PDB file of C-alpha atoms and ligand atoms in Angstrom:
ATOM      1  CA  MET P 505      92.502 -64.705  61.669  1.00 90.00           C
ATOM      2  CA  LYS P 506      93.718 -62.127  64.174  1.00 94.00           C
ATOM      3  CA  THR P 507      93.288 -58.586  62.920  1.00 96.00           C
ATOM      4  CA  THR P 508      96.312 -56.490  61.966  1.00 95.00           C
ATOM      5  CA  ASP P 509      94.580 -53.345  63.236  1.00 97.00           C
ATOM      6  CA  ARG P 510      97.072 -52.103  65.853  1.00 97.00           C
ATOM      7  CA  VAL P 511      94.636 -49.572  67.297  1.00 97.00           C
ATOM      8  CA  ALA P 512      92.027 -52.251  67.920  1.00 98.00           C
ATOM      9  CA  LEU P 513      94.635 -54.695  69.246  1.00 98.00           C
ATOM     10  CA  ASN P 514      96.013 -52.187  71.766  1.00 98.00           C
ATOM     11  CA  ASP P 515      92.725 -51.757  73.631  1.00 98.00           C
ATOM     12  CA  TRP P 516      90.974 -53.487  76.543  1.00 98.00           C
ATOM     13  CA  TYR P 517      87.826 -55.552  75.929  1.00 98.00           C
ATOM     14  CA  ALA P 518      85.287 -57.123  78.263  1.00 98.00           C
ATOM     15  CA  ILE P 519      85.131 -60.792  77.252  1.00 98.00           C
ATOM     16  CA  ALA P 520      83.166 -62.440  80.072  1.00 98.00           C
ATOM     17  CA  THR P 521      81.093 -61.810  83.167  1.00 98.00           C
ATOM     18  CA  ALA P 522      83.654 -62.221  85.962  1.00 97.00           C
ATOM     19  CA  SER P 523      81.339 -64.226  88.244  1.00 96.00           C
ATOM     20  CA  GLU P 524      80.824 -66.804  85.482  1.00 96.00           C
ATOM     21  CA  VAL P 525      84.519 -67.587  84.994  1.00 98.00           C
ATOM     22  CA  THR P 526      85.402 -70.990  86.480  1.00 98.00           C
ATOM     23  CA  ALA P 527      88.274 -73.473  86.288  1.00 98.00           C
ATOM     24  CA  GLN P 528      86.540 -74.910  83.212  1.00 98.00           C
ATOM     25  CA  PRO P 529      88.162 -73.307  80.135  1.00 97.00           C
ATOM     26  CA  VAL P 530      85.876 -71.394  77.775  1.00 98.00           C
ATOM     27  CA  THR P 531      86.876 -70.532  74.221  1.00 98.00           C
ATOM     28  CA  THR P 532      85.725 -67.285  72.712  1.00 98.00           C
ATOM     29  CA  ARG P 533      86.909 -64.953  69.988  1.00 98.00           C
ATOM     30  CA  LEU P 534      88.337 -61.453  70.055  1.00 98.00           C
ATOM     31  CA  LEU P 535      89.262 -59.418  66.967  1.00 98.00           C
ATOM     32  CA  GLY P 536      89.336 -62.553  64.835  1.00 97.00           C
ATOM     33  CA  GLN P 537      91.549 -64.458  67.298  1.00 97.00           C
ATOM     34  CA  ASP P 538      90.461 -67.496  69.342  1.00 97.00           C
ATOM     35  CA  ILE P 539      91.195 -67.038  73.031  1.00 98.00           C
ATOM     36  CA  GLU P 540      90.534 -69.120  76.134  1.00 98.00           C
ATOM     37  CA  TYR P 541      89.704 -67.935  79.630  1.00 98.00           C
ATOM     38  CA  ARG P 542      89.489 -69.804  82.942  1.00 98.00           C
ATOM     39  CA  LEU P 543      90.505 -69.565  86.558  1.00 98.00           C
ATOM     40  CA  SER P 544      94.048 -70.749  87.198  1.00 96.00           C
ATOM     41  CA  GLU P 545      95.000 -73.123  90.027  1.00 96.00           C
ATOM     42  CA  SER P 546      95.484 -70.089  92.267  1.00 96.00           C
ATOM     43  CA  GLY P 547      91.973 -68.871  91.473  1.00 96.00           C
ATOM     44  CA  ALA P 548      93.090 -65.892  89.397  1.00 97.00           C
ATOM     45  CA  PRO P 549      91.596 -65.380  85.933  1.00 98.00           C
ATOM     46  CA  LEU P 550      93.842 -66.493  83.090  1.00 98.00           C
ATOM     47  CA  VAL P 551      93.380 -65.600  79.415  1.00 98.00           C
ATOM     48  CA  ARG P 552      95.499 -67.059  76.600  1.00 98.00           C
ATOM     49  CA  GLU P 553      95.512 -67.032  72.846  1.00 97.00           C
ATOM     50  CA  ILE P 554      94.782 -70.331  71.124  1.00 97.00           C
ATOM     51  CA  LEU P 555      97.281 -70.884  68.328  1.00 94.00           C
ATOM     52  CA  ASP P 556      96.394 -72.303  64.902  1.00 90.00           C
ATOM     53  CA  ASP P 557      97.583 -75.786  65.897  1.00 93.00           C
ATOM     54  CA  GLY P 558      95.380 -75.693  69.001  1.00 91.00           C
ATOM     55  CA  ALA P 559      98.293 -75.126  71.377  1.00 94.00           C
ATOM     56  CA  ARG P 560      97.938 -72.480  74.071  1.00 93.00           C
ATOM     57  CA  GLY P 561      99.726 -69.279  73.155  1.00 93.00           C
ATOM     58  CA  PRO P 562     100.845 -66.275  75.153  1.00 91.00           C
ATOM     59  CA  VAL P 563      99.158 -65.310  78.415  1.00 97.00           C
ATOM     60  CA  LEU P 564      97.233 -62.090  77.868  1.00 98.00           C
ATOM     61  CA  PRO P 565      96.823 -59.177  80.292  1.00 98.00           C
ATOM     62  CA  VAL P 566      93.704 -59.382  82.479  1.00 98.00           C
ATOM     63  CA  GLN P 567      91.729 -57.041  84.705  1.00 98.00           C
ATOM     64  CA  VAL P 568      88.420 -57.529  86.489  1.00 98.00           C
ATOM     65  CA  ARG P 569      86.306 -54.375  86.487  1.00 98.00           C
ATOM     66  CA  TYR P 570      82.633 -53.525  86.479  1.00 98.00           C
ATOM     67  CA  GLY P 571      81.774 -57.189  86.967  1.00 98.00           C
ATOM     68  CA  CYS P 572      83.564 -58.134  83.746  1.00 98.00           C
ATOM     69  CA  LEU P 573      86.799 -59.853  82.807  1.00 98.00           C
ATOM     70  CA  PHE P 574      88.835 -57.617  80.483  1.00 98.00           C
ATOM     71  CA  THR P 575      91.740 -58.576  78.283  1.00 98.00           C
ATOM     72  CA  SER P 576      93.835 -57.208  75.430  1.00 98.00           C
ATOM     73  CA  LEU P 577      95.616 -58.792  72.473  1.00 98.00           C
ATOM     74  CA  GLY P 578      98.131 -55.966  72.327  1.00 97.00           C
ATOM     75  CA  THR P 579      99.702 -53.388  74.596  1.00 97.00           C
ATOM     76  CA  PRO P 580      96.960 -51.121  75.891  1.00 96.00           C
ATOM     77  CA  VAL P 581      97.821 -47.450  75.546  1.00 92.00           C
ATOM     78  CA  LYS P 582      94.975 -46.355  77.812  1.00 95.00           C
ATOM     79  CA  ASP P 583      93.398 -47.927  80.902  1.00 97.00           C
ATOM     80  CA  ILE P 584      89.831 -49.267  80.974  1.00 98.00           C
ATOM     81  CA  VAL P 585      87.321 -46.432  81.258  1.00 98.00           C
ATOM     82  CA  HIS P 586      86.955 -44.969  84.734  1.00 98.00           C
ATOM     83  CA  ILE P 587      83.312 -44.956  85.854  1.00 98.00           C
ATOM     84  CA  GLU P 588      83.039 -42.822  88.990  1.00 97.00           C
ATOM     85  CA  GLU P 589      79.507 -43.976  89.717  1.00 96.00           C
ATOM     86  CA  ALA P 590      80.736 -47.543  90.155  1.00 97.00           C
ATOM     87  CA  GLU P 591      82.416 -46.441  93.391  1.00 97.00           C
ATOM     88  CA  GLU P 592      79.230 -45.087  95.002  1.00 96.00           C
ATOM     89  CA  GLU P 593      78.034 -47.634  97.518  1.00 94.00           C
ATOM     90  CA  ASP P 594      74.300 -46.935  97.306  1.00 93.00           C
ATOM     91  CA  ARG P 595      74.169 -47.713  93.583  1.00 94.00           C
ATOM     92  CA  ARG P 596      72.412 -50.764  92.208  1.00 93.00           C
ATOM     93  CA  PHE P 597      74.853 -52.691  90.054  1.00 95.00           C
ATOM     94  CA  VAL P 598      72.984 -54.435  87.240  1.00 94.00           C
ATOM     95  CA  PRO P 599      74.968 -56.441  84.694  1.00 95.00           C
ATOM     96  CA  CYS P 600      72.374 -57.202  82.021  1.00 94.00           C
ATOM     97  CA  GLY P 601      73.941 -60.206  80.291  1.00 94.00           C
ATOM     98  CA  TRP P 602      75.539 -60.705  76.897  1.00 96.00           C
ATOM     99  CA  VAL P 603      73.714 -60.374  73.603  1.00 96.00           C
ATOM    100  CA  THR P 604      75.395 -61.637  70.421  1.00 97.00           C
ATOM    101  CA  MET P 605      74.799 -59.657  67.246  1.00 97.00           C
ATOM    102  CA  ARG P 606      75.677 -60.256  63.598  1.00 97.00           C
ATOM    103  CA  ALA P 607      76.878 -56.672  63.290  1.00 97.00           C
ATOM    104  CA  SER P 608      80.007 -54.586  63.552  1.00 98.00           C
ATOM    105  CA  GLY P 609      80.603 -53.526  67.156  1.00 98.00           C
ATOM    106  CA  LEU P 610      81.033 -49.997  65.851  1.00 98.00           C
ATOM    107  CA  ARG P 611      77.483 -50.097  64.470  1.00 97.00           C
ATOM    108  CA  VAL P 612      76.296 -51.118  67.928  1.00 98.00           C
ATOM    109  CA  VAL P 613      78.008 -48.073  69.455  1.00 98.00           C
ATOM    110  CA  GLU P 614      76.506 -45.817  66.831  1.00 96.00           C
ATOM    111  CA  ASN P 615      73.033 -47.233  67.425  1.00 97.00           C
ATOM    112  CA  PHE P 616      73.465 -46.638  71.161  1.00 97.00           C
ATOM    113  CA  LEU P 617      74.254 -42.974  70.442  1.00 97.00           C
ATOM    114  CA  ASP P 618      71.216 -42.518  68.226  1.00 95.00           C
ATOM    115  CA  MET P 619      68.099 -40.963  69.788  1.00 94.00           C
ATOM    116  CA  ALA P 620      66.143 -40.605  66.537  1.00 93.00           C
ATOM    117  CA  HIS P 621      65.187 -44.292  66.529  1.00 94.00           C
ATOM    118  CA  PHE P 622      63.540 -44.279  69.980  1.00 93.00           C
ATOM    119  CA  PRO P 623      59.914 -43.717  68.870  1.00 93.00           C
ATOM    120  CA  PHE P 624      60.166 -46.203  66.012  1.00 94.00           C
ATOM    121  CA  VAL P 625      62.186 -49.027  67.566  1.00 94.00           C
ATOM    122  CA  HIS P 626      61.395 -48.683  71.278  1.00 93.00           C
ATOM    123  CA  THR P 627      57.820 -47.599  70.703  1.00 91.00           C
ATOM    124  CA  ASP P 628      56.011 -46.546  73.895  1.00 88.00           C
ATOM    125  CA  ILE P 629      59.103 -47.218  76.006  1.00 87.00           C
ATOM    126  CA  LEU P 630      61.924 -44.832  75.054  1.00 89.00           C
ATOM    127  CA  GLY P 631      59.901 -42.844  72.541  1.00 91.00           C
ATOM    128  CA  SER P 632      56.469 -42.445  71.022  1.00 90.00           C
ATOM    129  CA  GLU P 633      54.857 -40.648  68.131  1.00 88.00           C
ATOM    130  CA  PRO P 634      54.253 -37.760  67.592  1.00 89.00           C
ATOM    131  CA  HIS P 635      57.330 -36.884  69.725  1.00 91.00           C
ATOM    132  CA  THR P 636      59.878 -37.785  67.056  1.00 92.00           C
ATOM    133  CA  GLU P 637      62.060 -34.669  66.971  1.00 92.00           C
ATOM    134  CA  VAL P 638      65.592 -34.820  68.359  1.00 93.00           C
ATOM    135  CA  PRO P 639      66.229 -31.418  70.005  1.00 93.00           C
ATOM    136  CA  THR P 640      69.619 -29.844  69.200  1.00 94.00           C
ATOM    137  CA  TYR P 641      72.464 -31.114  71.340  1.00 96.00           C
ATOM    138  CA  GLN P 642      76.259 -30.679  71.354  1.00 97.00           C
ATOM    139  CA  SER P 643      78.850 -33.211  70.182  1.00 97.00           C
ATOM    140  CA  GLU P 644      82.594 -32.953  70.594  1.00 97.00           C
ATOM    141  CA  ILE P 645      85.853 -34.871  70.552  1.00 98.00           C
ATOM    142  CA  ARG P 646      87.434 -34.031  73.932  1.00 98.00           C
ATOM    143  CA  ARG P 647      91.109 -33.871  73.097  1.00 98.00           C
ATOM    144  CA  ASP P 648      92.362 -33.838  76.710  1.00 97.00           C
ATOM    145  CA  VAL P 649      90.815 -37.233  77.462  1.00 97.00           C
ATOM    146  CA  ASP P 650      90.554 -38.523  73.876  1.00 97.00           C
ATOM    147  CA  GLU P 651      86.844 -39.311  74.162  1.00 98.00           C
ATOM    148  CA  VAL P 652      83.679 -38.418  72.257  1.00 98.00           C
ATOM    149  CA  TRP P 653      80.901 -36.710  74.251  1.00 98.00           C
ATOM    150  CA  ALA P 654      77.375 -35.652  73.374  1.00 98.00           C
ATOM    151  CA  THR P 655      75.840 -33.285  75.916  1.00 97.00           C
ATOM    152  CA  ASN P 656      72.575 -31.437  76.551  1.00 96.00           C
ATOM    153  CA  CYS P 657      70.634 -34.231  74.910  1.00 96.00           C
ATOM    154  CA  THR P 658      66.917 -34.290  75.613  1.00 94.00           C
ATOM    155  CA  PHE P 659      64.186 -36.512  74.307  1.00 93.00           C
ATOM    156  CA  PHE P 660      60.546 -37.138  75.128  1.00 92.00           C
ATOM    157  CA  GLN P 661      60.151 -40.611  76.550  1.00 90.00           C
ATOM    158  CA  PRO P 662      56.847 -42.194  77.527  1.00 87.00           C
ATOM    159  CA  ARG P 663      58.481 -44.426  80.146  1.00 76.00           C
ATOM    160  CA  ILE P 664      61.942 -43.222  81.058  1.00 63.00           C
ATOM    161  CA  ALA P 665      63.020 -45.895  83.538  1.00 66.00           C
ATOM    162  CA  ALA P 666      61.762 -48.996  85.276  1.00 67.00           C
ATOM    163  CA  THR P 667      60.424 -46.813  88.126  1.00 72.00           C
ATOM    164  CA  GLU P 668      58.395 -44.500  85.876  1.00 70.00           C
ATOM    165  CA  ASP P 669      55.131 -44.993  84.068  1.00 72.00           C
ATOM    166  CA  LYS P 670      54.570 -41.382  82.978  1.00 76.00           C
ATOM    167  CA  GLY P 671      56.187 -39.619  80.026  1.00 83.00           C
ATOM    168  CA  ASP P 672      58.616 -36.715  80.270  1.00 86.00           C
ATOM    169  CA  PHE P 673      61.668 -35.155  78.628  1.00 90.00           C
ATOM    170  CA  VAL P 674      64.728 -37.070  79.776  1.00 91.00           C
ATOM    171  CA  HIS P 675      68.139 -35.434  79.985  1.00 94.00           C
ATOM    172  CA  LEU P 676      70.933 -37.552  78.611  1.00 96.00           C
ATOM    173  CA  THR P 677      74.701 -37.367  78.180  1.00 98.00           C
ATOM    174  CA  TYR P 678      76.599 -39.785  75.986  1.00 98.00           C
ATOM    175  CA  ARG P 679      80.258 -40.680  76.318  1.00 98.00           C
ATOM    176  CA  VAL P 680      82.467 -42.844  74.075  1.00 98.00           C
ATOM    177  CA  PRO P 681      85.679 -43.512  76.038  1.00 98.00           C
ATOM    178  CA  SER P 682      87.067 -46.067  73.580  1.00 98.00           C
ATOM    179  CA  PRO P 683      85.989 -47.304  70.144  1.00 98.00           C
ATOM    180  CA  PHE P 684      84.054 -50.329  71.497  1.00 98.00           C
ATOM    181  CA  VAL P 685      82.718 -48.864  74.757  1.00 98.00           C
ATOM    182  CA  VAL P 686      79.831 -46.419  74.999  1.00 98.00           C
ATOM    183  CA  MET P 687      78.122 -44.895  78.016  1.00 98.00           C
ATOM    184  CA  LEU P 688      74.893 -43.117  78.795  1.00 98.00           C
ATOM    185  CA  TYR P 689      74.277 -40.856  81.786  1.00 97.00           C
ATOM    186  CA  ARG P 690      70.625 -40.187  82.496  1.00 94.00           C
ATOM    187  CA  VAL P 691      69.200 -37.773  85.047  1.00 92.00           C
ATOM    188  CA  CYS P 692      67.756 -40.134  87.608  1.00 87.00           C
ATOM    189  CA  PRO P 693      63.964 -39.823  87.802  1.00 79.00           C
ATOM    190  CA  THR P 694      63.802 -40.631  91.535  1.00 80.00           C
ATOM    191  CA  SER P 695      66.837 -38.492  92.443  1.00 87.00           C
ATOM    192  CA  PRO P 696      67.117 -35.584  89.966  1.00 87.00           C
ATOM    193  CA  ASN P 697      70.475 -34.327  91.243  1.00 92.00           C
ATOM    194  CA  ARG P 698      72.172 -37.614  90.371  1.00 94.00           C
ATOM    195  CA  LEU P 699      72.854 -39.461  87.133  1.00 96.00           C
ATOM    196  CA  ASP P 700      72.204 -43.104  86.358  1.00 95.00           C
ATOM    197  CA  ALA P 701      75.218 -44.516  84.527  1.00 97.00           C
ATOM    198  CA  ILE P 702      74.877 -47.214  81.872  1.00 97.00           C
ATOM    199  CA  ALA P 703      77.923 -48.640  80.112  1.00 98.00           C
ATOM    200  CA  LEU P 704      77.821 -50.887  77.071  1.00 98.00           C
ATOM    201  CA  PHE P 705      80.894 -53.095  76.788  1.00 98.00           C
ATOM    202  CA  ILE P 706      81.387 -54.642  73.368  1.00 98.00           C
ATOM    203  CA  GLN P 707      83.466 -57.683  72.542  1.00 98.00           C
ATOM    204  CA  PRO P 708      84.278 -57.432  68.817  1.00 98.00           C
ATOM    205  CA  MET P 709      84.597 -61.066  67.724  1.00 98.00           C
ATOM    206  CA  GLU P 710      84.756 -60.727  63.958  1.00 97.00           C
ATOM    207  CA  GLU P 711      84.431 -57.615  61.832  1.00 96.00           C
ATOM    208  CA  GLY P 712      80.716 -58.271  61.491  1.00 97.00           C
ATOM    209  CA  LEU P 713      80.057 -60.193  64.725  1.00 98.00           C
ATOM    210  CA  CYS P 714      80.118 -59.024  68.317  1.00 98.00           C
ATOM    211  CA  ARG P 715      78.718 -59.551  71.782  1.00 98.00           C
ATOM    212  CA  ALA P 716      77.709 -56.727  74.057  1.00 97.00           C
ATOM    213  CA  GLN P 717      76.785 -56.405  77.705  1.00 97.00           C
ATOM    214  CA  PRO P 718      75.052 -53.385  79.233  1.00 96.00           C
ATOM    215  CA  VAL P 719      76.183 -52.754  82.811  1.00 97.00           C
ATOM    216  CA  MET P 720      74.130 -50.294  84.855  1.00 96.00           C
ATOM    217  CA  TYR P 721      74.889 -48.322  88.016  1.00 96.00           C
ATOM    218  CA  LEU P 722      71.509 -47.024  89.079  1.00 94.00           C
ATOM    219  CA  VAL P 723      70.072 -44.925  91.863  1.00 92.00           C
ATOM    220  CA  ASP P 724      66.915 -46.970  92.279  1.00 87.00           C
ATOM    221  CA  SER P 725      65.946 -48.540  95.584  1.00 84.00           C
ATOM    222  CA  VAL P 726      62.465 -49.430  94.374  1.00 87.00           C
ATOM    223  CA  SER P 727      62.602 -51.723  91.327  1.00 88.00           C
ATOM    224  CA  SER P 728      63.334 -55.418  91.634  1.00 91.00           C
ATOM    225  CA  HIS P 729      66.481 -56.721  89.988  1.00 92.00           C
ATOM    226  CA  LYS P 730      64.281 -58.688  87.611  1.00 93.00           C
ATOM    227  CA  ALA P 731      62.291 -55.596  86.587  1.00 92.00           C
ATOM    228  CA  LEU P 732      65.509 -53.684  85.862  1.00 91.00           C
ATOM    229  CA  LEU P 733      66.878 -56.563  83.821  1.00 92.00           C
ATOM    230  CA  ASN P 734      63.665 -57.027  81.878  1.00 92.00           C
ATOM    231  CA  PHE P 735      63.464 -53.320  81.035  1.00 90.00           C
ATOM    232  CA  GLU P 736      66.995 -53.282  79.609  1.00 90.00           C
ATOM    233  CA  GLN P 737      66.744 -56.644  77.862  1.00 91.00           C
ATOM    234  CA  VAL P 738      63.545 -55.738  76.006  1.00 93.00           C
ATOM    235  CA  ILE P 739      65.232 -52.580  74.712  1.00 94.00           C
ATOM    236  CA  PHE P 740      68.391 -54.371  73.741  1.00 92.00           C
ATOM    237  CA  LEU P 741      66.645 -57.113  71.805  1.00 94.00           C
ATOM    238  CA  GLN P 742      64.768 -54.425  69.848  1.00 96.00           C
ATOM    239  CA  ASP P 743      68.118 -52.810  69.034  1.00 96.00           C
ATOM    240  CA  ARG P 744      69.591 -56.102  67.897  1.00 96.00           C
ATOM    241  CA  ILE P 745      67.069 -56.356  65.069  1.00 95.00           C
ATOM    242  CA  ILE P 746      68.044 -52.866  63.891  1.00 94.00           C
ATOM    243  CA  VAL P 747      71.829 -53.249  63.978  1.00 96.00           C
ATOM    244  CA  GLU P 748      71.710 -56.667  62.314  1.00 97.00           C
ATOM    245  CA  ASN P 749      69.795 -55.192  59.399  1.00 95.00           C
ATOM    246  CA  GLN P 750      71.951 -52.156  58.722  1.00 92.00           C
ATOM    247  CA  ARG P 751      73.787 -52.141  55.395  1.00 92.00           C
ATOM    248  CA  PRO P 752      76.604 -52.068  54.809  1.00 92.00           C
ATOM    249  CA  LEU P 753      77.181 -54.400  57.740  1.00 92.00           C
ATOM    250  CA  LEU P 754      80.457 -52.629  58.550  1.00 94.00           C
ATOM    251  CA  LEU P 755      80.675 -48.962  59.482  1.00 95.00           C
ATOM    252  CA  PRO P 756      81.645 -46.530  56.702  1.00 93.00           C
ATOM    253  CA  LEU P 757      84.002 -43.790  57.917  1.00 92.00           C
ATOM    254  CA  GLU P 758      84.188 -41.811  54.708  1.00 81.00           C
ATOM    255  CA  PRO P 759      82.185 -38.582  54.883  1.00 71.00           C
ATOM    256  CA  ARG P 760      79.022 -38.681  52.768  1.00 68.00           C
ATOM    257  CA  ALA P 761      78.900 -42.484  52.695  1.00 67.00           C
ATOM    258  CA  GLU P 762      75.541 -42.081  54.411  1.00 73.00           C
ATOM    259  CA  ILE P 763      73.563 -38.860  54.477  1.00 76.00           C
ATOM    260  CA  PRO P 764      73.599 -37.386  57.989  1.00 75.00           C
ATOM    261  CA  THR P 765      71.009 -35.144  59.589  1.00 80.00           C
ATOM    262  CA  ARG P 766      71.429 -32.686  62.462  1.00 82.00           C
ATOM    263  CA  ALA P 767      70.338 -35.437  64.872  1.00 84.00           C
ATOM    264  CA  ASP P 768      73.397 -37.466  63.811  1.00 91.00           C
ATOM    265  CA  SER P 769      76.045 -35.066  65.119  1.00 94.00           C
ATOM    266  CA  SER P 770      77.254 -37.566  67.752  1.00 96.00           C
ATOM    267  CA  SER P 771      77.664 -40.217  65.087  1.00 95.00           C
ATOM    268  CA  ILE P 772      79.583 -37.790  62.856  1.00 94.00           C
ATOM    269  CA  ALA P 773      81.961 -36.977  65.734  1.00 96.00           C
ATOM    270  CA  TYR P 774      82.348 -40.696  66.510  1.00 97.00           C
ATOM    271  CA  ARG P 775      83.200 -41.611  62.903  1.00 96.00           C
ATOM    272  CA  ARG P 776      85.632 -38.698  62.607  1.00 96.00           C
ATOM    273  CA  TRP P 777      87.340 -39.780  65.833  1.00 97.00           C
ATOM    274  CA  LEU P 778      87.607 -43.413  64.656  1.00 97.00           C
ATOM    275  CA  LYS P 779      89.090 -42.263  61.363  1.00 96.00           C
ATOM    276  CA  GLU P 780      91.617 -40.001  63.080  1.00 97.00           C
ATOM    277  CA  LYS P 781      92.674 -42.873  65.326  1.00 96.00           C
ATOM    278  CA  GLY P 782      93.041 -45.160  62.339  1.00 96.00           C
ATOM    279  CA  VAL P 783      90.531 -47.791  63.515  1.00 97.00           C
ATOM    280  CA  ARG P 784      89.858 -50.239  60.677  1.00 97.00           C
ATOM    281  CA  PHE P 785      88.367 -53.339  62.375  1.00 97.00           C
ATOM    282  CA  GLY P 786      84.605 -53.305  61.821  1.00 97.00           C
ATOM    283  CA  THR P 787      84.739 -50.499  59.225  1.00 96.00           C
ATOM    284  CA  THR P 788      84.190 -50.735  55.489  1.00 94.00           C
ATOM    285  CA  ALA P 789      87.910 -49.973  55.103  1.00 87.00           C
ATOM    286  CA  GLY P 790      88.472 -53.555  56.302  1.00 73.00           C
ATOM    287  CA  ALA P 791      91.123 -54.815  58.661  1.00 58.00           C
ATOM    288  CA  ALA P 792      91.568 -58.517  57.998  1.00 52.00           C
TER     289      ALA P 792
HETATM  290 FE1  FE2 E1994      67.899 -48.447  70.762  1.00 71.61          FE
END
């Protein structure tokens, strides 16, 4: 059943890899609602709701950006996130493919923001013992743009990117431009004055089911496409095990529902921001 959560409905969501959309209709689900996407006779992408009786419902808004087909079930109040790095011609564009997870999309965002799990979940890749401490960083809700940012993040990583096989402290910035989109900017190991940009686009299907695709804009002229993909996919499959095993399955927004530590300040800002917005889909408050 389609959610009644107006905030969730009035947002854009990536629902497919644009290059994989053909004239053959594909049914998928967004916010509890069945939808269908395909190329129309004119070759333009077309997304429609599928009504309860199987008939095709209203045509939904579409945009193609960052290699993905985006749609909305409502009236978007904000455009899809602007990623400046996507416009730089020397960047490698790496869409990493969709991973389906039995988890709330909001949990997936929160896991993406979390550095404390690196040594334990991505052992010897994004973290390693004894380097388990998360150095102090800053988190804020940026009111002018209505986004959550975490800045001055550093963490010791044994292998910080596909190009690197030595450990070092990486410098990271996190950005949450909308409830189901999260980004990471990482100082590029081969070009320290530039930032690699990684966006994670989440398609919330049901409250406790989602798909997500990492899309990377990298300054890396060395690694093969396959090496870049493998690096990201290994990490993402490790994360899937974690988010699918978190309880409660849905994200609690009430303060003190889970005991935070200093390392969780980005997650605290994210939950506060979701609560202020009135997001219910994928939270323990429920939105069916
Ligand atoms: Fe992770």
